Amino acid sequence: MSKGILHLKKKKVKATLEHTVPSYEEVELLALPIPTLGKKLTPGQWVIQKQVRRIQNGNLEDTRRYLTELKDMELKNEESQAVVFASGLLDTLVNILESGDMVSKITSIEILEALCFVDLYHRYLCTINIGVAMCSNLVGDYNSRKMVLKLLCLFKLVTDRKIVQAEAVASNAIGKLLGYLNVDSGILQKVTDEVKTGDRFDRLILAAEACSCLSLLASEKHFYTRFLELNGPKIIQKLFEARSTVLIISVITLIEELSKYEDIISAFNIDQLVSSLLNTMRQPNSELQVKTISCLSSITHFTPAIEVFIRYKGVERFVYFLKRKDVKRETSVIKCVTKALSNCGMKPNTVKKLREMNLIDYLAPYVTGEDEELVAPCCILLSQIATSQESVALLRYGEVLQSVIKLISTATNPTLIVAAISIVSNSIDDKANVEIVEHEEAAKFLWSLLNHEEPEVIAAAVGAIAKISMVSESVTRSSHFLAGGLEKLVILLDHTVPSVVLSCTRAISQLAKDQAALDILIDHSVIVKLARLTKTKKPKLQHAVAEAVAICSSSTGAASCYGKCKGIKHLIRYLWSRNRKIQRGCVLALAQLSVTEDNCMEIAQHGAINVLILMTSSYDKEERKAAAATIANIRRLTRFK
């Protein structure tokens, strides 16, 4: 451990918090490297050490000059850090912050900013000494605004959760910062962008910088608790009265940062907040418009905000922005607009409204672009809109569908891939689109995605394969289908993610209708996997498994194998399900399984006869027929009367 650390002065600091220096044991627990001096100083180290001695021993004017000279030196390399720690410069800077003149304080802070890259200084000395000294210097003297703001900007660097005092420093800082935001309505409404000087202007700039500092602190531990205790949402919401663009931009940036926390956004008056943001969009300032749209796209993640956004005609305003010719050059705006609209697209009424506005025509050019960050929100929005037969018919114009199919194989963003798969899956409702899907070999790309690492991508790809196979033979003609595609599908039945298992089970039900595919599935032990899945208690999976068993057990060998795997006793439980679809699937499966004597005996032993007799009077023709066939097989093979 460096000798410089041993000579730290344990002095009292004027502050509102109790100041304590960590013990050596606490410092060792941090396991941080401490720069040490060698036996002989290098020329660079000697110059820095000499400069530090001048600062410590000089008078007021000399100290200012020496500090300025030190600030211009290289302080970030390891050699310089060793001298800084050994010479006690940090304690000297703390003394200047507490009792020095304004110029010296500002220069000291600039030196501290340069040293904040030093790991030990950040976590140990900076958090305790500078953090406490910082709070003592947060005063309402607007002439010292430059010093105060620089101190505030260090908060993000000096708060560390490993030091107990850091939480207290951060908590105190939040109170101080919110105090700077508590501006009188008279000042907010009278100071415009034309005013560049004066105490009122300084007051608004101080509030704007305080917003920026709060944005930095928003990620700190226990921030939102302290923020809500001090009624932060109400204070921030009042700032929308301001006529200063600088302050409004800072406020909107802060709200966007706070939108990560649902508890904080819920504490705002959502109606008033969304209304204020939408009104701000009308301002001619382009930077302000971009910030506002970005903020709205962030808060529309929450259902209450979405409802208010729709009620205040936010969807119409965003579509108008998207259609404007000058906005089309602003990529950042398009990203935010499409993101917000996709959040609202989860509402059925909104989807209908977006279709009526012919939004598909405006999204098409962006979907065919190369910027993946822009293409992703556009594809997500397009996948929500293009669900009806009329809307999917528009996808074949302008090579939109071809571009989306290409994205399936080239995109790296999982969310974008899922959206592209959804568009392709919905597009086959139109016959002309089916020809495009076959020509572009979409099935080949979908089969290749079964090896993707993201479960959501696998589930979407399997679902699309099943849907396309209903209208096109391109799925079964694909080389990937013949070269291990079905085998991979069976293997995925053991996946740990339920959505993947559900999609694979449904796909097997569809693909097994082809006899060649069924033979391959049986060869890869699909019956054994289905018997194991029959134990599930999830209704959706129960329905899918029952249908898959009904189709895959059409041969005597498969039915016998399923019975030997002890799947029948679990399958019979489905007869007592409240879900009619599960009951129907179970009866159809039992009709196929009852072709062997052992299976019939097990069905009868588990009390299924009475339920099957009741089902013979069902309104569903196939269900009646399956129930009657099962009873007939049991009577014939077991002589049950």
PDB file of N, CA and C in Angstrom, residues 79 92 104 214 218 237 249 303 313 360 426 472 499 501 583 599 636 640:
ATOM      1  N   GLU A  79       2.108   6.773 -14.126  1.00  0.00           N
ATOM      2  CA  GLU A  79       3.197   7.482 -13.448  1.00  0.00           C
ATOM      3  C   GLU A  79       2.673   8.723 -12.724  1.00  0.00           C
ATOM      4  N   THR A  92      -5.291  18.461  -0.636  1.00  0.00           N
ATOM      5  CA  THR A  92      -5.104  19.885  -0.925  1.00  0.00           C
ATOM      6  C   THR A  92      -6.271  20.433  -1.735  1.00  0.00           C
ATOM      7  N   SER A 104      -9.850  29.431  -8.019  1.00  0.00           N
ATOM      8  CA  SER A 104      -9.124  28.236  -7.586  1.00  0.00           C
ATOM      9  C   SER A 104     -10.053  27.036  -7.474  1.00  0.00           C
ATOM     10  N   LEU A 214     -29.756  15.348 -12.518  1.00  0.00           N
ATOM     11  CA  LEU A 214     -30.731  14.350 -12.067  1.00  0.00           C
ATOM     12  C   LEU A 214     -30.822  13.191 -13.055  1.00  0.00           C
ATOM     13  N   ALA A 218     -30.260   9.229 -12.011  1.00  0.00           N
ATOM     14  CA  ALA A 218     -31.469   8.393 -12.074  1.00  0.00           C
ATOM     15  C   ALA A 218     -31.166   6.909 -11.978  1.00  0.00           C
ATOM     16  N   GLN A 237     -43.101  18.661 -13.456  1.00  0.00           N
ATOM     17  CA  GLN A 237     -44.239  18.941 -14.327  1.00  0.00           C
ATOM     18  C   GLN A 237     -44.521  20.446 -14.420  1.00  0.00           C
ATOM     19  N   ILE A 249     -35.910  21.404 -22.986  1.00  0.00           N
ATOM     20  CA  ILE A 249     -35.160  20.253 -23.513  1.00  0.00           C
ATOM     21  C   ILE A 249     -34.560  19.444 -22.369  1.00  0.00           C
ATOM     22  N   THR A 303     -49.195   1.208 -20.228  1.00  0.00           N
ATOM     23  CA  THR A 303     -50.581   1.189 -20.713  1.00  0.00           C
ATOM     24  C   THR A 303     -51.341   2.480 -20.432  1.00  0.00           C
ATOM     25  N   LYS A 313     -55.174  12.342 -29.487  1.00  0.00           N
ATOM     26  CA  LYS A 313     -54.853  12.360 -30.922  1.00  0.00           C
ATOM     27  C   LYS A 313     -53.350  12.269 -31.182  1.00  0.00           C
ATOM     28  N   ILE A 360     -49.163   1.830 -44.434  1.00  0.00           N
ATOM     29  CA  ILE A 360     -48.303   0.823 -45.069  1.00  0.00           C
ATOM     30  C   ILE A 360     -47.527   1.439 -46.230  1.00  0.00           C
ATOM     31  N   ASN A 426     -48.211 -13.693 -42.010  1.00  0.00           N
ATOM     32  CA  ASN A 426     -49.518 -13.083 -42.278  1.00  0.00           C
ATOM     33  C   ASN A 426     -49.766 -12.870 -43.767  1.00  0.00           C
ATOM     34  N   SER A 472     -48.827 -24.119 -48.997  1.00  0.00           N
ATOM     35  CA  SER A 472     -47.760 -24.296 -49.976  1.00  0.00           C
ATOM     36  C   SER A 472     -46.959 -25.552 -49.665  1.00  0.00           C
ATOM     37  N   SER A 499     -42.719 -21.551 -24.983  1.00  0.00           N
ATOM     38  CA  SER A 499     -43.220 -21.066 -26.275  1.00  0.00           C
ATOM     39  C   SER A 499     -42.629 -21.849 -27.439  1.00  0.00           C
ATOM     40  N   VAL A 501     -41.605 -25.069 -27.282  1.00  0.00           N
ATOM     41  CA  VAL A 501     -42.234 -26.399 -27.240  1.00  0.00           C
ATOM     42  C   VAL A 501     -43.635 -26.338 -27.835  1.00  0.00           C
ATOM     43  N   GLN A 583     -60.829 -31.147 -24.725  1.00  0.00           N
ATOM     44  CA  GLN A 583     -61.663 -32.358 -24.713  1.00  0.00           C
ATOM     45  C   GLN A 583     -61.777 -32.956 -26.114  1.00  0.00           C
ATOM     46  N   ASN A 599     -54.119 -50.678 -25.029  1.00  0.00           N
ATOM     47  CA  ASN A 599     -54.583 -49.294 -24.878  1.00  0.00           C
ATOM     48  C   ASN A 599     -56.054 -49.237 -24.482  1.00  0.00           C
ATOM     49  N   ARG A 636     -64.995 -54.165 -28.723  1.00  0.00           N
ATOM     50  CA  ARG A 636     -64.558 -55.234 -29.628  1.00  0.00           C
ATOM     51  C   ARG A 636     -63.294 -55.918 -29.140  1.00  0.00           C
ATOM     52  N   PHE A 640     -65.872 -55.683 -23.519  1.00  0.00           N
ATOM     53  CA  PHE A 640     -66.480 -54.919 -22.417  1.00  0.00           C
ATOM     54  C   PHE A 640     -67.945 -54.656 -22.737  1.00  0.00           C
TER      55      PHE A 640
END
